[in-house]
């Protein structure tokens, strides 16, 4: 397994270009199941998770073609309706295939996504909503078996504003009979981006981006062209890295309106932030003030940036309190940060970080996607030799070429091929 080796102590300087959003690209590719193609998707990032969803959809009969600047997707000739365990176990977001397959074929067999490092990750709200739309769903041998001759519009209330649950039901509803109302829906930017793509296919959706979405079923959809929004979590990761290394970084090609909570919190640390139309300029402070964080659904502080911001707080002045309210086990990065000298105490879903003057380099192990990013950031400032981050396949799921982007900003970082296991 590969590892990333970092020599800390180099402030990041220069411009980094942000890739398309992983969490917008996954539902967009899944939505191409709803009708024949070819759809043309621009801004699809080159990530392990994108490779995974393409592999699953190719088994269903979808044909992909990379042209110069777009990914062409054609599901005109679907020959199967099953997403196999060996692929679904590597990416929980495969559950996003359920809604479109049910809408298009009237049946789907998806391996029940297991939990992951950050939590149990149930999909009960997805299934409950589909049943209310007339689907017949039963579990057997670890698979979700779903059938529906014709989905019907329903009035759905989500107990929790689930992101992929909202996306799954929106896709299931676009050709259902009648109107579907999604209440307490998630309003992350990726939801609105998916709705824009579905409307470009001929869907009739209102309210995406708010907590109540109304989908009027239509009879016919057509292929579309769509450009994916930039990745707000990648952009936020580089903003935090700039603050942490006391750098001077231009984060280019992002949507500042998707990063208001992080921008506010970084300003409280003393970081200087200048907002432009499609970019954010970040200048790190000489001394980092500590700041408390509570993760919330959008537009609150993103849970996907919690681990990265914690790396920043480990070398801030004073103490900061983190509350993780979205996932039940999203402090796995803490034990690895402690190996670098961080002083962090966990109590349930709260973590108390006592800022230290410095971190010291050490070998550490990535455990999930955003924890890996947190360890890379800590390595950028750890002193006394090289920090090695192992099991970086987690990182490759959600960051496109991250070490090249950091190297372009002046970091001393390299990937070393490890023995394949
Ligand atoms: C999406 O996951 C993202 N993944 C996650 O990003 C992100 O952390 C999360 O939303 C929250 O913003 C993708 O979009 C592919 P949820 P999702 O359903 O949809 C509970 C990353 O690093 N819940 O909004 O799986 C759930 O357990 C990843 O890019 C149920 O109880 O998250 C959690 O506590 C990590 N039942 C809460 O709701 C359900 O049926 C929010 O989960 C569904 C969810």
Tab-separated table of N, CA, C and O and ligand atoms in Angstrom, residues 22-23 26 92-93 96 118 121-126 160-165 167 188 303-304 326-328 330 369-370, ligand 1:
chain	number	residue	atom	x	y	z
A	22	UNK	N	-16.843	15.528	-5.514
A	22	UNK	CA	-17.117	14.080	-5.455
A	22	UNK	C	-18.598	13.840	-5.136
A	22	UNK	O	-19.255	13.035	-5.774
A	23	UNK	N	-19.116	14.585	-4.152
A	23	UNK	CA	-20.477	14.328	-3.664
A	23	UNK	C	-21.570	14.941	-4.527
A	23	UNK	O	-22.748	14.760	-4.243
A	26	UNK	N	-21.118	11.851	-7.871
A	26	UNK	CA	-21.695	10.518	-7.655
A	26	UNK	C	-23.193	10.486	-7.968
A	26	UNK	O	-23.636	9.635	-8.760
A	92	UNK	N	-20.151	3.219	-0.013
A	92	UNK	CA	-21.535	3.224	0.484
A	92	UNK	C	-22.474	4.017	-0.423
A	92	UNK	O	-23.667	3.780	-0.452
A	93	UNK	N	-21.904	4.982	-1.150
A	93	UNK	CA	-22.763	5.859	-1.970
A	93	UNK	C	-23.411	5.077	-3.114
A	93	UNK	O	-24.220	5.616	-3.857
A	96	UNK	N	-27.065	5.169	-4.010
A	96	UNK	CA	-27.658	6.155	-4.933
A	96	UNK	C	-28.160	5.509	-6.220
A	96	UNK	O	-28.860	6.137	-7.012
A	118	UNK	N	-16.803	5.963	10.215
A	118	UNK	CA	-17.372	7.115	10.928
A	118	UNK	C	-18.743	6.822	11.518
A	118	UNK	O	-19.287	7.643	12.252
A	121	UNK	N	-24.134	4.308	9.535
A	121	UNK	CA	-24.579	4.768	8.215
A	121	UNK	C	-25.819	3.993	7.711
A	121	UNK	O	-25.814	3.403	6.644
A	122	UNK	N	-26.879	3.915	8.501
A	122	UNK	CA	-28.069	3.179	8.040
A	122	UNK	C	-28.702	3.840	6.812
A	122	UNK	O	-28.440	5.025	6.552
A	123	UNK	N	-29.525	3.101	6.088
A	123	UNK	CA	-30.253	3.667	4.936
A	123	UNK	C	-31.757	3.498	5.137
A	123	UNK	O	-32.534	3.530	4.179
A	124	UNK	N	-32.180	3.348	6.394
A	124	UNK	CA	-33.608	3.117	6.697
A	124	UNK	C	-34.506	4.218	6.151
A	124	UNK	O	-35.616	3.962	5.680
A	125	UNK	N	-34.013	5.468	6.136
A	125	UNK	CA	-34.863	6.585	5.680
A	125	UNK	C	-35.061	6.527	4.160
A	125	UNK	O	-36.130	6.865	3.645
A	126	UNK	N	-34.027	6.043	3.447
A	126	UNK	CA	-34.178	5.864	1.992
A	126	UNK	C	-35.295	4.847	1.729
A	126	UNK	O	-36.173	5.064	0.898
A	160	UNK	N	-34.325	12.687	9.617
A	160	UNK	CA	-33.020	13.378	9.629
A	160	UNK	C	-32.801	13.914	8.213
A	160	UNK	O	-33.130	13.221	7.249
A	161	UNK	N	-32.288	15.128	8.030
A	161	UNK	CA	-32.080	15.644	6.662
A	161	UNK	C	-30.944	14.894	5.968
A	161	UNK	O	-29.836	15.407	5.855
A	162	UNK	N	-31.218	13.689	5.464
A	162	UNK	CA	-30.189	12.842	4.860
A	162	UNK	C	-29.840	13.313	3.447
A	162	UNK	O	-30.726	13.489	2.600
A	163	UNK	N	-28.538	13.492	3.187
A	163	UNK	CA	-28.089	14.012	1.882
A	163	UNK	C	-28.381	12.998	0.772
A	163	UNK	O	-29.137	13.280	-0.164
A	164	UNK	N	-27.810	11.791	0.868
A	164	UNK	CA	-28.056	10.829	-0.223
A	164	UNK	C	-29.500	10.328	-0.193
A	164	UNK	O	-30.041	9.932	-1.238
A	165	UNK	N	-30.128	10.377	0.963
A	165	UNK	CA	-31.552	9.996	1.018
A	165	UNK	C	-32.391	10.975	0.213
A	165	UNK	O	-33.253	10.566	-0.589
A	167	UNK	N	-31.311	12.825	-2.244
A	167	UNK	CA	-30.939	12.634	-3.661
A	167	UNK	C	-31.607	11.396	-4.253
A	167	UNK	O	-32.155	11.429	-5.361
A	188	UNK	N	-27.869	20.659	1.182
A	188	UNK	CA	-26.474	20.837	0.770
A	188	UNK	C	-26.434	21.288	-0.698
A	188	UNK	O	-27.335	20.948	-1.481
A	303	UNK	N	-19.500	18.621	8.557
A	303	UNK	CA	-18.846	17.504	9.250
A	303	UNK	C	-17.623	17.019	8.475
A	303	UNK	O	-16.645	16.554	9.068
A	304	UNK	N	-17.653	17.175	7.144
A	304	UNK	CA	-16.539	16.698	6.317
A	304	UNK	C	-15.299	17.577	6.433
A	304	UNK	O	-14.262	17.245	5.864
A	326	UNK	N	-23.302	15.102	13.495
A	326	UNK	CA	-23.854	14.404	12.324
A	326	UNK	C	-23.582	12.910	12.387
A	326	UNK	O	-24.466	12.091	12.191
A	327	UNK	N	-22.332	12.501	12.672
A	327	UNK	CA	-21.979	11.077	12.746
A	327	UNK	C	-21.544	10.715	14.150
A	327	UNK	O	-20.972	11.536	14.874
A	328	UNK	N	-21.783	9.437	14.495
A	328	UNK	CA	-21.579	9.028	15.893
A	328	UNK	C	-20.138	8.649	16.210
A	328	UNK	O	-19.778	8.434	17.350
A	330	UNK	N	-16.949	10.071	14.577
A	330	UNK	CA	-16.102	10.786	13.620
A	330	UNK	C	-14.933	11.491	14.309
A	330	UNK	O	-14.536	12.581	13.941
A	369	UNK	N	-11.610	8.828	4.766
A	369	UNK	CA	-11.249	9.860	3.790
A	369	UNK	C	-10.842	11.177	4.431
A	369	UNK	O	-9.740	11.684	4.213
A	370	UNK	N	-11.648	11.735	5.283
A	370	UNK	CA	-11.355	13.079	5.790
A	370	UNK	C	-10.327	13.031	6.917
A	370	UNK	O	-9.555	13.957	7.112
B	1	LIG	C1	-23.337	12.390	2.614
B	1	LIG	O1	-23.372	11.120	3.235
B	1	LIG	C2	-21.903	12.559	2.122
B	1	LIG	N1	-21.585	11.512	1.151
B	1	LIG	C3	-20.940	12.481	3.314
B	1	LIG	O2	-19.623	12.718	2.812
B	1	LIG	C4	-21.300	13.582	4.296
B	1	LIG	O3	-20.462	13.484	5.433
B	1	LIG	C5	-22.771	13.424	4.728
B	1	LIG	O4	-23.627	13.430	3.559
B	1	LIG	C6	-23.224	14.538	5.653
B	1	LIG	O5	-23.058	15.783	5.028
B	1	LIG	C7	-22.066	11.639	-0.116
B	1	LIG	O6	-22.750	12.588	-0.456
B	1	LIG	C8	-21.694	10.550	-1.077
B	1	LIG	P1	-26.536	11.481	5.570
B	1	LIG	P2	-24.803	10.461	3.626
B	1	LIG	O7	-27.500	10.483	5.029
B	1	LIG	O8	-25.835	10.878	2.673
B	1	LIG	C9	-28.170	9.312	9.431
B	1	LIG	C10	-17.339	12.319	2.530
B	1	LIG	O9	-16.381	12.341	3.308
B	1	LIG	N2	-29.029	8.536	8.514
B	1	LIG	O10	-26.803	12.924	5.339
B	1	LIG	O11	-24.553	9.006	3.839
B	1	LIG	C11	-26.700	9.003	9.252
B	1	LIG	O12	-26.319	7.853	9.998
B	1	LIG	C12	-18.640	11.689	2.959
B	1	LIG	O13	-17.340	12.821	1.373
B	1	LIG	C13	-29.924	7.613	9.038
B	1	LIG	O14	-30.006	7.429	10.247
B	1	LIG	O15	-25.089	11.140	5.028
B	1	LIG	C14	-26.039	10.256	9.762
B	1	LIG	O16	-25.950	10.187	11.169
B	1	LIG	C15	-18.562	11.108	4.359
B	1	LIG	N3	-30.726	6.899	8.178
B	1	LIG	C16	-27.026	11.371	9.370
B	1	LIG	O17	-28.275	10.708	9.106
B	1	LIG	C17	-30.651	7.074	6.822
B	1	LIG	O18	-31.424	6.406	6.084
B	1	LIG	C18	-26.628	12.138	8.113
B	1	LIG	O19	-26.344	11.190	7.116
B	1	LIG	C19	-29.727	8.010	6.308
B	1	LIG	C20	-28.932	8.729	7.158
